[in-house]
mmCIF file of C-alpha atoms and ligand atoms in Angstrom:
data_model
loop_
_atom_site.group_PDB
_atom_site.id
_atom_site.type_symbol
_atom_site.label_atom_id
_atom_site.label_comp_id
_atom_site.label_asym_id
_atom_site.label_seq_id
_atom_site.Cartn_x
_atom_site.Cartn_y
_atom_site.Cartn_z
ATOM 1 C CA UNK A 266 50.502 -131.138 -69.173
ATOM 2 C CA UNK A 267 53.494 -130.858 -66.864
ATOM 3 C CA UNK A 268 53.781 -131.897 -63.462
ATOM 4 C CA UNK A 269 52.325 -129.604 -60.761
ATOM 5 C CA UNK A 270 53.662 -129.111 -56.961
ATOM 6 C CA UNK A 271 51.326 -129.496 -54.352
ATOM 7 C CA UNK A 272 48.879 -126.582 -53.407
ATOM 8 C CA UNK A 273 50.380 -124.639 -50.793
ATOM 9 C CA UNK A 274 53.769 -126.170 -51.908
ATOM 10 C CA UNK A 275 56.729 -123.685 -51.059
ATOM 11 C CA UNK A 276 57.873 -124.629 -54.993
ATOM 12 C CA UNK A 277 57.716 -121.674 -56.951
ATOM 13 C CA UNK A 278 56.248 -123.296 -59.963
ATOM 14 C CA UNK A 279 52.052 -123.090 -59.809
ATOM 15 C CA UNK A 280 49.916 -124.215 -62.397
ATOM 16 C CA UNK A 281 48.394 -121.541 -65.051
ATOM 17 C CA UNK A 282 44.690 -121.125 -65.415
ATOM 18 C CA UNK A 283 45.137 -122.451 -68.411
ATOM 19 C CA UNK A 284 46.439 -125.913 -67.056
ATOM 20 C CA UNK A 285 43.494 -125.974 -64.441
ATOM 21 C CA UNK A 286 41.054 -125.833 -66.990
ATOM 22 C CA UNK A 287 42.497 -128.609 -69.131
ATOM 23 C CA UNK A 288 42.488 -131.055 -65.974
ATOM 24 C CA UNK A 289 38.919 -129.945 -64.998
ATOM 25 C CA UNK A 290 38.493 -130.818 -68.700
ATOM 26 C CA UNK A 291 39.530 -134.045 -68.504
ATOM 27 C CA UNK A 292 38.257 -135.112 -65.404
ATOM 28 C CA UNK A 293 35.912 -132.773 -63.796
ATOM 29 C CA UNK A 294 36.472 -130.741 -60.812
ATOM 30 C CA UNK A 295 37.526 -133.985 -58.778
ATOM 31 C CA UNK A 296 40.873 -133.770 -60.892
ATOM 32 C CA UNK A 297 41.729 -130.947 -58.596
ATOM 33 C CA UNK A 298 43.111 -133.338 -55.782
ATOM 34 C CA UNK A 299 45.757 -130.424 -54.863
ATOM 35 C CA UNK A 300 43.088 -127.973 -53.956
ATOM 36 C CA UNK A 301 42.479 -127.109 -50.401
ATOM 37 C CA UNK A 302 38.976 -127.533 -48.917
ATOM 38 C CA UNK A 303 37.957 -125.145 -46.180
ATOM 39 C CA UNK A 304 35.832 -124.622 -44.155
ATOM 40 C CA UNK A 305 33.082 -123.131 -46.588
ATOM 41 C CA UNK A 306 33.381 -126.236 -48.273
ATOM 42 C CA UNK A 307 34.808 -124.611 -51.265
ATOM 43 C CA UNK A 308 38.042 -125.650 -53.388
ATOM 44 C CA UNK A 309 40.353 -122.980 -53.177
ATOM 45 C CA UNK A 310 43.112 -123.572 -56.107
ATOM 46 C CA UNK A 311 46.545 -121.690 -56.810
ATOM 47 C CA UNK A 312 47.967 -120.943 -59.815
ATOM 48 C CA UNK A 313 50.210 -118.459 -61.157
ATOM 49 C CA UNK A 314 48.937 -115.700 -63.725
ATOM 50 C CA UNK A 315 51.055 -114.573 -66.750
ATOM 51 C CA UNK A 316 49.410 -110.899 -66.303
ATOM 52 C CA UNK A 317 47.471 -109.264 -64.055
ATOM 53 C CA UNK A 318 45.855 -106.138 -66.234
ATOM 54 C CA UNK A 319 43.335 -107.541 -68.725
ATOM 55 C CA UNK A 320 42.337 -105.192 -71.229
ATOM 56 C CA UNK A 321 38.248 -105.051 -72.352
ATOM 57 C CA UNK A 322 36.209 -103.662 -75.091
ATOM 58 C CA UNK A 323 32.866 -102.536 -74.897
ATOM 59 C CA UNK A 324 33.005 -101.435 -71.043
ATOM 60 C CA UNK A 325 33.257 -97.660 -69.445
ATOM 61 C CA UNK A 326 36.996 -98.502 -68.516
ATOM 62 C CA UNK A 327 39.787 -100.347 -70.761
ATOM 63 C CA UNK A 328 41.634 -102.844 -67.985
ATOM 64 C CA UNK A 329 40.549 -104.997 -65.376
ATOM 65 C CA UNK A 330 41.773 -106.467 -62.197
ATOM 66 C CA UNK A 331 40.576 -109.905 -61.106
ATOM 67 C CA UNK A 332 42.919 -111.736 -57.981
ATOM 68 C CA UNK A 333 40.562 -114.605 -57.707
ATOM 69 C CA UNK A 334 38.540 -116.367 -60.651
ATOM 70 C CA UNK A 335 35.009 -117.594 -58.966
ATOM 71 C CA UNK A 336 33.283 -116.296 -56.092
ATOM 72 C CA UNK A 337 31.741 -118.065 -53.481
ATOM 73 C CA UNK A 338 29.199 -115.182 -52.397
ATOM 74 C CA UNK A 339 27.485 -117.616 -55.811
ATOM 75 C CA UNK A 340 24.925 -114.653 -56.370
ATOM 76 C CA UNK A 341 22.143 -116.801 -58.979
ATOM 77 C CA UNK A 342 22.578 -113.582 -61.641
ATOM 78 C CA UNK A 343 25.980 -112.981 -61.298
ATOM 79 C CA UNK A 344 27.478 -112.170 -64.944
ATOM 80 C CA UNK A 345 30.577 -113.503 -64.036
ATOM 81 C CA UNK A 346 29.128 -117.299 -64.349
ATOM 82 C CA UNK A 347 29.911 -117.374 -68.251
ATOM 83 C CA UNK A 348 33.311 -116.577 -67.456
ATOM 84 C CA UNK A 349 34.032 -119.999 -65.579
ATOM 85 C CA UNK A 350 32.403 -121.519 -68.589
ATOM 86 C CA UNK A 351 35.227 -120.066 -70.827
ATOM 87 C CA UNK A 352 37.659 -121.776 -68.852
ATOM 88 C CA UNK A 353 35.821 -125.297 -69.354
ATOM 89 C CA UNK A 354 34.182 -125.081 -65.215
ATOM 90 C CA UNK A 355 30.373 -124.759 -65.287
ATOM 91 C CA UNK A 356 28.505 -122.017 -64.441
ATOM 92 C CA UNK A 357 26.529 -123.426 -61.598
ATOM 93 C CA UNK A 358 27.811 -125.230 -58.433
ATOM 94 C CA UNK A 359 31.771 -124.682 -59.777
ATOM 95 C CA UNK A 360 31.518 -121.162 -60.043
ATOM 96 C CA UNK A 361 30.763 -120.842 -56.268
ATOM 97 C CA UNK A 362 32.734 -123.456 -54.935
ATOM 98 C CA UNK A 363 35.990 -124.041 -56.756
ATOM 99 C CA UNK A 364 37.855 -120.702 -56.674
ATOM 100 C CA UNK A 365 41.064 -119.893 -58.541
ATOM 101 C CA UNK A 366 43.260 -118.086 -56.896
ATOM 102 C CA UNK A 367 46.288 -115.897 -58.626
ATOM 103 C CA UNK A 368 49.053 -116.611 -56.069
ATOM 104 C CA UNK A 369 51.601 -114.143 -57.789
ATOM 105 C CA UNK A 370 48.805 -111.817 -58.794
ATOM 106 C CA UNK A 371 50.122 -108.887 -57.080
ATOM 107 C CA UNK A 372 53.829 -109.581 -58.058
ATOM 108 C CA UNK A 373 53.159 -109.340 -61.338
ATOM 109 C CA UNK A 374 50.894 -106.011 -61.616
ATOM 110 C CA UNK A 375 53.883 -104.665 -59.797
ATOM 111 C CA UNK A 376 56.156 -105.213 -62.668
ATOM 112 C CA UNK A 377 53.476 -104.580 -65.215
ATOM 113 C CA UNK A 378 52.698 -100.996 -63.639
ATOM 114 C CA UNK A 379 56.284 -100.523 -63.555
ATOM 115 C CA UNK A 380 56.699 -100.566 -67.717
ATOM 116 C CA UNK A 381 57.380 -96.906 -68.993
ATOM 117 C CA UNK A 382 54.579 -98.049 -71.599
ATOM 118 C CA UNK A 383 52.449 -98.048 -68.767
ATOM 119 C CA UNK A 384 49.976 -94.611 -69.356
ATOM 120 C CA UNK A 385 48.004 -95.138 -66.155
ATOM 121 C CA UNK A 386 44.384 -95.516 -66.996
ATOM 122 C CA UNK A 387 41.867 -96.194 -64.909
ATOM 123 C CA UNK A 388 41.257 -99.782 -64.113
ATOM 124 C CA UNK A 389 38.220 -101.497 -62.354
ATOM 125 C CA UNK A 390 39.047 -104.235 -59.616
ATOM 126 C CA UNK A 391 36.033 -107.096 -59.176
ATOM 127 C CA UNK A 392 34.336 -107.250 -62.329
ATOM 128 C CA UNK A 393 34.863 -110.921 -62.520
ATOM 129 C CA UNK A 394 34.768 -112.287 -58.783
ATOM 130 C CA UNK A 395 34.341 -110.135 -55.645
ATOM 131 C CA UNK A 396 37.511 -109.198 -54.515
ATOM 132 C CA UNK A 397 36.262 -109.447 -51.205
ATOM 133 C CA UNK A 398 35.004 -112.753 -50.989
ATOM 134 C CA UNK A 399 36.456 -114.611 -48.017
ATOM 135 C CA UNK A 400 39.418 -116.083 -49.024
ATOM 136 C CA UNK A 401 40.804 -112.528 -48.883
ATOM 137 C CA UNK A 402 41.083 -112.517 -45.778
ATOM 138 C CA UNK A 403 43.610 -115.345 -46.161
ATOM 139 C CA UNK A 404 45.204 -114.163 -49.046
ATOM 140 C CA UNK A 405 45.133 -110.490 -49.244
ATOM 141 C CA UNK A 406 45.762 -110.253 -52.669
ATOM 142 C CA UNK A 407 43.091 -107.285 -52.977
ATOM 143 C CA UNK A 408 45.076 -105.382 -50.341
ATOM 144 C CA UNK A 409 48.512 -106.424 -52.168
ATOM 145 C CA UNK A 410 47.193 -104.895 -55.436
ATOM 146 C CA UNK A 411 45.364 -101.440 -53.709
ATOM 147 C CA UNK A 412 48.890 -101.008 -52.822
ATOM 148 C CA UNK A 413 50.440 -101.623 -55.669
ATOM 149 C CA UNK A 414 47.903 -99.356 -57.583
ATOM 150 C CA UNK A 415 49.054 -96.519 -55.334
ATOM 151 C CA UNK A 416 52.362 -96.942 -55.299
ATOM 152 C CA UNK A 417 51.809 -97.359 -59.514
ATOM 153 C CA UNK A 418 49.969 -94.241 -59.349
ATOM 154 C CA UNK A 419 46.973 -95.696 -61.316
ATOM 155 C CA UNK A 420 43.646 -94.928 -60.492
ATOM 156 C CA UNK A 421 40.982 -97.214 -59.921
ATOM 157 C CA UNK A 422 37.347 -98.240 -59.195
ATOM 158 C CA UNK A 423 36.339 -100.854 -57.351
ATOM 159 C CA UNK A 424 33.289 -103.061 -56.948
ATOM 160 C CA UNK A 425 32.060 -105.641 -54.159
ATOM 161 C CA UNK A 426 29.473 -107.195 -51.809
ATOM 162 C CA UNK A 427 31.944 -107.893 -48.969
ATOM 163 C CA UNK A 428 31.930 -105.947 -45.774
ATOM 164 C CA UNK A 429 35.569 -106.997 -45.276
ATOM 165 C CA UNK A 430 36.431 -103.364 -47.866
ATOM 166 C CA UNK A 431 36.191 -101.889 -44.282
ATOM 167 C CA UNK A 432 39.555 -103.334 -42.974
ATOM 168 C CA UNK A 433 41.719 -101.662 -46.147
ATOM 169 C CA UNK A 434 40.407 -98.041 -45.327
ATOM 170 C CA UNK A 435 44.119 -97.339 -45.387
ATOM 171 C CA UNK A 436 44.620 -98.255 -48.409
ATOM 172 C CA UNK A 437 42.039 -97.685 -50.376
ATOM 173 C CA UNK A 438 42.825 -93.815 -48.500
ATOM 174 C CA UNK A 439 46.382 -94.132 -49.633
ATOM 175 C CA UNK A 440 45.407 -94.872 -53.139
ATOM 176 C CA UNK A 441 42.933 -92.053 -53.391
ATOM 177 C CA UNK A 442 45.221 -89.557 -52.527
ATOM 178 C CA UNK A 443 47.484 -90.749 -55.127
ATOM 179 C CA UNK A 444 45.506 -91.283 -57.751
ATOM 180 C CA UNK A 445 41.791 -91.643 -57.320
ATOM 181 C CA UNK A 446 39.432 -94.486 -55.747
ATOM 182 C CA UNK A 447 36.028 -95.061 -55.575
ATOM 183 C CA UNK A 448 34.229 -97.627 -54.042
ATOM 184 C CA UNK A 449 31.027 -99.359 -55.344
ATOM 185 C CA UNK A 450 29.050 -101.227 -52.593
ATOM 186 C CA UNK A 451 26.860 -103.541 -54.172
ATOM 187 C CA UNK A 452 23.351 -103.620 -52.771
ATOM 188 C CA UNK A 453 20.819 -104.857 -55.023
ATOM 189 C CA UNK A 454 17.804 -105.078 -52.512
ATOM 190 C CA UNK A 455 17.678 -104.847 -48.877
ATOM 191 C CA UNK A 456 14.754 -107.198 -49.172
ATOM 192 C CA UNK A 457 15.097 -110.067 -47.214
ATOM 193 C CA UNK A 458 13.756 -112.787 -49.027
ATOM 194 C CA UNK A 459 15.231 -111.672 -52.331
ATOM 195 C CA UNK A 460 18.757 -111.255 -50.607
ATOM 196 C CA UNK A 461 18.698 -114.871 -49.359
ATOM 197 C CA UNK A 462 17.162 -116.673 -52.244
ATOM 198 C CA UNK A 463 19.386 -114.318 -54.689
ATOM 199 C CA UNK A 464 22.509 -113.908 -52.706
ATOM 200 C CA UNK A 465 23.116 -116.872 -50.839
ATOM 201 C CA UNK A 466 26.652 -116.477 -49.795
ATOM 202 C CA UNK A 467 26.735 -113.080 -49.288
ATOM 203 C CA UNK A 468 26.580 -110.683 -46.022
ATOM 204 C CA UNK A 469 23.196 -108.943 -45.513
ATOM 205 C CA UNK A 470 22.724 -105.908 -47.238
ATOM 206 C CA UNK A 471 22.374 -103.600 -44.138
ATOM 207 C CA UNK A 472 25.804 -105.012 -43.040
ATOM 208 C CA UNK A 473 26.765 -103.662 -46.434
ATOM 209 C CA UNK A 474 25.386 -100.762 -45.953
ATOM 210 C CA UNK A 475 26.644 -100.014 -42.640
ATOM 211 C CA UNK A 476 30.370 -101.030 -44.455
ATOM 212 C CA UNK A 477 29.738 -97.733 -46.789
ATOM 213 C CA UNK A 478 28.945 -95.856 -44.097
ATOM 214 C CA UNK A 479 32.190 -96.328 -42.644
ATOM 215 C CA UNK A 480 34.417 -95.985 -45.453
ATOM 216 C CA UNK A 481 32.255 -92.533 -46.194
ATOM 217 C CA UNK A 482 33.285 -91.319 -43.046
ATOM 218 C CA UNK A 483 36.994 -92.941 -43.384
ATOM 219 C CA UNK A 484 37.313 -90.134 -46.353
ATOM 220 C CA UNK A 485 36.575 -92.368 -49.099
ATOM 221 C CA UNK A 486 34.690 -92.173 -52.049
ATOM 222 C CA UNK A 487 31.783 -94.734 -51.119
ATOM 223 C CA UNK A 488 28.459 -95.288 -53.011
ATOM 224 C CA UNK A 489 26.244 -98.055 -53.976
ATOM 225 C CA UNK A 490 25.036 -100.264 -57.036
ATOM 226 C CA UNK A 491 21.928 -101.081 -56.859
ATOM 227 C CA UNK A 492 22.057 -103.846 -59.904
ATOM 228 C CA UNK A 493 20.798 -106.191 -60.587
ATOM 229 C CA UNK A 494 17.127 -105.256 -59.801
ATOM 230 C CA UNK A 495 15.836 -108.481 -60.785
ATOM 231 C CA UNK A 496 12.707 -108.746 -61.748
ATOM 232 C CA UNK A 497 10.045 -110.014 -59.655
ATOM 233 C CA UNK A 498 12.554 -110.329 -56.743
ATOM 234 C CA UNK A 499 13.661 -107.113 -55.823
ATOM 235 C CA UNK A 500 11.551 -104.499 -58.728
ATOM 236 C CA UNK A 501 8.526 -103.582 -57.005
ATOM 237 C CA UNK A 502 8.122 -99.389 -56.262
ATOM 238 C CA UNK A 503 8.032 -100.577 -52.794
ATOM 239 C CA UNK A 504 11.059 -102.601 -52.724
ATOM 240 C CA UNK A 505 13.077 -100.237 -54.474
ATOM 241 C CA UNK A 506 12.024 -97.335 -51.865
ATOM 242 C CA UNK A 507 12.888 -99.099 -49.239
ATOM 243 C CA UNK A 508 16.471 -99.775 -50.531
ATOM 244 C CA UNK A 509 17.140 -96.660 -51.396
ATOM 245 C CA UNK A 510 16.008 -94.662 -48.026
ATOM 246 C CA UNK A 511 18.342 -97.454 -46.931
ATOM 247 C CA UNK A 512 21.042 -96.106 -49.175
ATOM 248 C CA UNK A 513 20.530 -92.953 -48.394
ATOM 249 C CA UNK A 514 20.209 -93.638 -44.253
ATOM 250 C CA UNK A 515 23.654 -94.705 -44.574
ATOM 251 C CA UNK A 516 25.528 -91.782 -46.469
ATOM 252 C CA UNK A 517 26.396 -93.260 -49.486
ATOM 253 C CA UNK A 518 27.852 -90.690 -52.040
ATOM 254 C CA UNK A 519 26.106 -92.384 -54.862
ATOM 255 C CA UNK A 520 23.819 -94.628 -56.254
ATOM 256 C CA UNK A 521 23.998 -96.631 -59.979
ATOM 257 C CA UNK A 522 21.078 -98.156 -61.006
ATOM 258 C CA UNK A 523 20.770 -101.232 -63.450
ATOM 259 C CA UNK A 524 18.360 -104.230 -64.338
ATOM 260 C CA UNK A 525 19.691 -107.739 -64.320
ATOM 261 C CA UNK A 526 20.847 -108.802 -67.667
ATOM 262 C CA UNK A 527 21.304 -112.666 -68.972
ATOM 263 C CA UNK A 528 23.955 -114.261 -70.934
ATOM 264 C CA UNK A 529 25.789 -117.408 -71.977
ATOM 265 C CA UNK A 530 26.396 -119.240 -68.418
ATOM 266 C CA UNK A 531 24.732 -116.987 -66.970
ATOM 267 C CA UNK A 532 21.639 -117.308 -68.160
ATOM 268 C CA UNK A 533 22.283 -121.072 -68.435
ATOM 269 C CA UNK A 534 22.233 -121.210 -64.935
ATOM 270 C CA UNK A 535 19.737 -118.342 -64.279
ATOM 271 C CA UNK A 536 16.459 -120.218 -65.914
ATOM 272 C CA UNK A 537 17.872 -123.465 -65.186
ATOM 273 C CA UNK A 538 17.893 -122.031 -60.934
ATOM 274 C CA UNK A 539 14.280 -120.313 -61.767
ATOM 275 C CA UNK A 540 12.557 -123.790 -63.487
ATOM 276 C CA UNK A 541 13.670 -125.835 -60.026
ATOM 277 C CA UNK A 542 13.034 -123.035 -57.317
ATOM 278 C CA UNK A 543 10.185 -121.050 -58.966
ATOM 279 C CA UNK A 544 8.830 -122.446 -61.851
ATOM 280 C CA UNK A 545 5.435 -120.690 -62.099
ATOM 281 C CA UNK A 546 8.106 -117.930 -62.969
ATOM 282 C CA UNK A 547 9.613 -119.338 -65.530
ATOM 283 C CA UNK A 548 7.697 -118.140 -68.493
ATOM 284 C CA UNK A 549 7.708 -115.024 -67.595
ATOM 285 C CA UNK A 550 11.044 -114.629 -67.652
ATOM 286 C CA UNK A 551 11.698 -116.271 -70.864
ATOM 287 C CA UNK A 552 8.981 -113.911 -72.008
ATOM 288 C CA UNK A 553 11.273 -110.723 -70.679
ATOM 289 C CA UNK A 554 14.819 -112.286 -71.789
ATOM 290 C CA UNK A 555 14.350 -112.642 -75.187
ATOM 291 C CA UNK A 556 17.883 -111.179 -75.437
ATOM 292 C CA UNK A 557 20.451 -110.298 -72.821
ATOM 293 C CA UNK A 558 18.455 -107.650 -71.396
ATOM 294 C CA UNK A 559 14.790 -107.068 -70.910
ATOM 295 C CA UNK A 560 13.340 -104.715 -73.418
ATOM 296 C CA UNK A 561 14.121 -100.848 -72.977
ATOM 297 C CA UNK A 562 11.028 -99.250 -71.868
ATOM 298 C CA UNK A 563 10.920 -101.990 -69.401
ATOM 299 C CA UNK A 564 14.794 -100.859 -68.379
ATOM 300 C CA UNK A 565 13.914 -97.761 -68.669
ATOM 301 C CA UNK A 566 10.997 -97.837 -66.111
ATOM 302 C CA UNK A 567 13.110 -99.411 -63.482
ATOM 303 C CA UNK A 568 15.364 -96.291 -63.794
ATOM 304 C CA UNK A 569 12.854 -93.917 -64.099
ATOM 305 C CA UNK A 570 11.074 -94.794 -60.734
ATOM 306 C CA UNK A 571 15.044 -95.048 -59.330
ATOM 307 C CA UNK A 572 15.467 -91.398 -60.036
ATOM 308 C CA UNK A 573 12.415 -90.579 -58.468
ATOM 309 C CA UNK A 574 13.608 -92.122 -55.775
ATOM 310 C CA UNK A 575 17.061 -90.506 -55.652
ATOM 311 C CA UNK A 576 15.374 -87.250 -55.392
ATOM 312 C CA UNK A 577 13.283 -87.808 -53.005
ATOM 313 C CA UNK A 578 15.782 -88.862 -51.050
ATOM 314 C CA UNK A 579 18.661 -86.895 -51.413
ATOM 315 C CA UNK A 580 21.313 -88.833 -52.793
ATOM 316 C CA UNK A 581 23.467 -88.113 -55.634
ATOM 317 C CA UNK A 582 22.935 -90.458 -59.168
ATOM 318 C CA UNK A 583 26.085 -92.868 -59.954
ATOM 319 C CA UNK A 584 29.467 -90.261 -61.144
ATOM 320 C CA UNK A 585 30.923 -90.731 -64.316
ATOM 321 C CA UNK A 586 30.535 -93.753 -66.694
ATOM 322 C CA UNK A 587 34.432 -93.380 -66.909
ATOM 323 C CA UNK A 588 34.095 -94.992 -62.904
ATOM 324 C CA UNK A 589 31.561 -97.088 -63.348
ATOM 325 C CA UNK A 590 33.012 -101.047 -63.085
ATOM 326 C CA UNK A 591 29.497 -103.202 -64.245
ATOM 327 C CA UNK A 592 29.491 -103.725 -68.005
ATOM 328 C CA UNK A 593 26.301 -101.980 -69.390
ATOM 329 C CA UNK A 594 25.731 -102.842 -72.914
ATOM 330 C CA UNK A 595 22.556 -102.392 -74.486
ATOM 331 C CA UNK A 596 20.529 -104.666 -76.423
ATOM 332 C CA UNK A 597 17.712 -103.620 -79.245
ATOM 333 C CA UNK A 598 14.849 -103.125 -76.828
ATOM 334 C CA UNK A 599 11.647 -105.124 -77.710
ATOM 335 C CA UNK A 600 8.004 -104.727 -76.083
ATOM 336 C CA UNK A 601 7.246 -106.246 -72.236
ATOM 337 C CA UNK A 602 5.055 -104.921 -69.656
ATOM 338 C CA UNK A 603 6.594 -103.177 -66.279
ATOM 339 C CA UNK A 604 4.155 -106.294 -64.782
ATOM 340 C CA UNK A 605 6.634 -107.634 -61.721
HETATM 341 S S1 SF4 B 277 29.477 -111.165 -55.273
HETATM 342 FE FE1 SF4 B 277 29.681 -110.382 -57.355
HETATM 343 S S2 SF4 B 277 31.194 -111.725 -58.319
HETATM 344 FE FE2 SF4 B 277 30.475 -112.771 -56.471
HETATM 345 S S3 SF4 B 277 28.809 -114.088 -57.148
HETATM 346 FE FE3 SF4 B 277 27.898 -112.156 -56.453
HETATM 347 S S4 SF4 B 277 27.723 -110.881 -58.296
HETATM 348 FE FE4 SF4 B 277 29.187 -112.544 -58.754
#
């Protein structure tokens, strides 16, 4: 491994993911002396990125766009867990409090938009880390790459929990009108005890609601995900009625519907999180996640109540799967009750 300049060096030279991950490899987290502590207590590490689009299979959109690799809002389900675990970081405490940060991120989606070969598809922005965690505000590497989207003429989707979408109206307006934009606020619940014990880093949902409000009325194409519903946090009729009124109190263009699902790191951490905090739980969701998803009638319940719900409150169902930026795939269903 070659020698690395300190973080915030004015060198030009950062280290790659890949070189991260062999240190933390070697020696843990704690071999990231060059990482700046703030005041979340989180490790916030540069590194330069050899691309910025990342092309996926198997989701409603071909590239992704991901400035930041962890995410300190450290939501329990998040699906982006496993990813840290790729990249030898564990899926628990490191995925919420040692974040990655592409320094040149923006710099080099510029040049990679730029390419002739470049047919620009739609890409989704946060399906890895929320690109408004709060390290953008430092950073502004979410802003950067809005703008470079427009100027790129690419459209784009984009998905996040963090209020601070509100402050790049402009640009998210700029890129609309250039090539499309829409905006997925995601509000699982606006339960309070599920949001805290779920989301623990994260602004309150009615915060993120009142975020989607003002982006609707900033012009832009603003809706919500509600997903995950987790089960026996936020599934209850009366849970999901409440969010939804909610949804639809605030003038969201949309709502998207989908039931936590559990894999790799994520699920690691999931039922490891469940066995300390709730274990009278526990069986009953190893019972339900036999495989990534709970069975389909179960799934399919969830949703069904959910469009009941849409209806009888007036607001729209989730547009086109072509916009949609949460992997859905879709496991042989098996046979569980609707019991949380
Ligand atoms: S905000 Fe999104 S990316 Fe961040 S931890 Fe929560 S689900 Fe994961």
């Amino acid at each position: 491994m070659r020698d690395h300049p300190l973080l915030f060096d004015l060198g030009p030279v950062k280290p790659t993911t890949r070189d991260i991950a062999d240190r933390v490899k070697q020696g843990g987290a704690a071999a990231l002396t060059e990482a700046e502590r703030r005041a979340d207590q989180a490790r916030y590490q540069e590194v330069s990125c050899r691309s910025a689009l990342n092309r996926v299979q198997g989701m409603p959109f071909n590239w992704t766009l991901n400035p930041y690799r962890g995410c300190t809002h450290g939501c329990h389900y998040c699906f982006a867990r496993r990813y840290h675990v790729q990249f030898e970081m564990n899926s628990d405490d490191e995925f919420a409090s040692v974040i990655l940060v592409k320094r040149n991120f923006v710099d080099v989606l510029t040049a990679e938009l730029d390419k002739p070969a470049w047919t620009r598809e739609h890409v989704a922005l946060g399906t890895a880390t929320d690109p408004y965690q709060p390290i953008e505000g430092h950073y502004k590497l979410t802003r950067g790459t809005l703008q470079a989207l427009a100027r790129g003429r690419t459209p784009a989707g984009l998905v996040t929990k963090g209020p601070m979408v509100v402050r790049d109206r402009d640009a998210l307006g700029e890129l609309a009108r250039a090539a499309g934009c829409t905006v997925y606020m995601s509000v699982p619940t606006v339960d309070d005890d599920a949001w805290r014990i779920l989301e623990p880093g994260t602004a309150h949902p009615l915060q993120r609601l009142r975020a989607v409000r003002e982006l609707v009325d900033a012009g832009i194409n603003a809706g919500v995900l509600m997903a995950p519903v987790v089960p026996g946090f936020s599934s209850s009729r009366s849970k999901l009625e409440r969010t939804i009124k909610a949804i639809a109190d605030h003038g969201a263009r949309f709502v998207g519907c989908n039931v936590m699902y559990l894999q790799d790191g994520t699920r690691t951490h999931f039922m490891k999180f469940i066995a300390r905090e709730f274990p009278s739980m526990a069986p009953r969701f190893e019972k339900l996640y036999i495989k990534k998803y709970p069975p389909d009638w179960y799934r399919k319940e969830v949703q069904g109540m959910v469009r009941v719900l849409q209806e009888r409150y007036g607001v729209s169902r989730r547009e086109g799967a072509e916009d949609t930026p949460v992997p859905e795939r879709v496991e042989e269903p098996e046979q569980v009750g609707f019991a949380w």
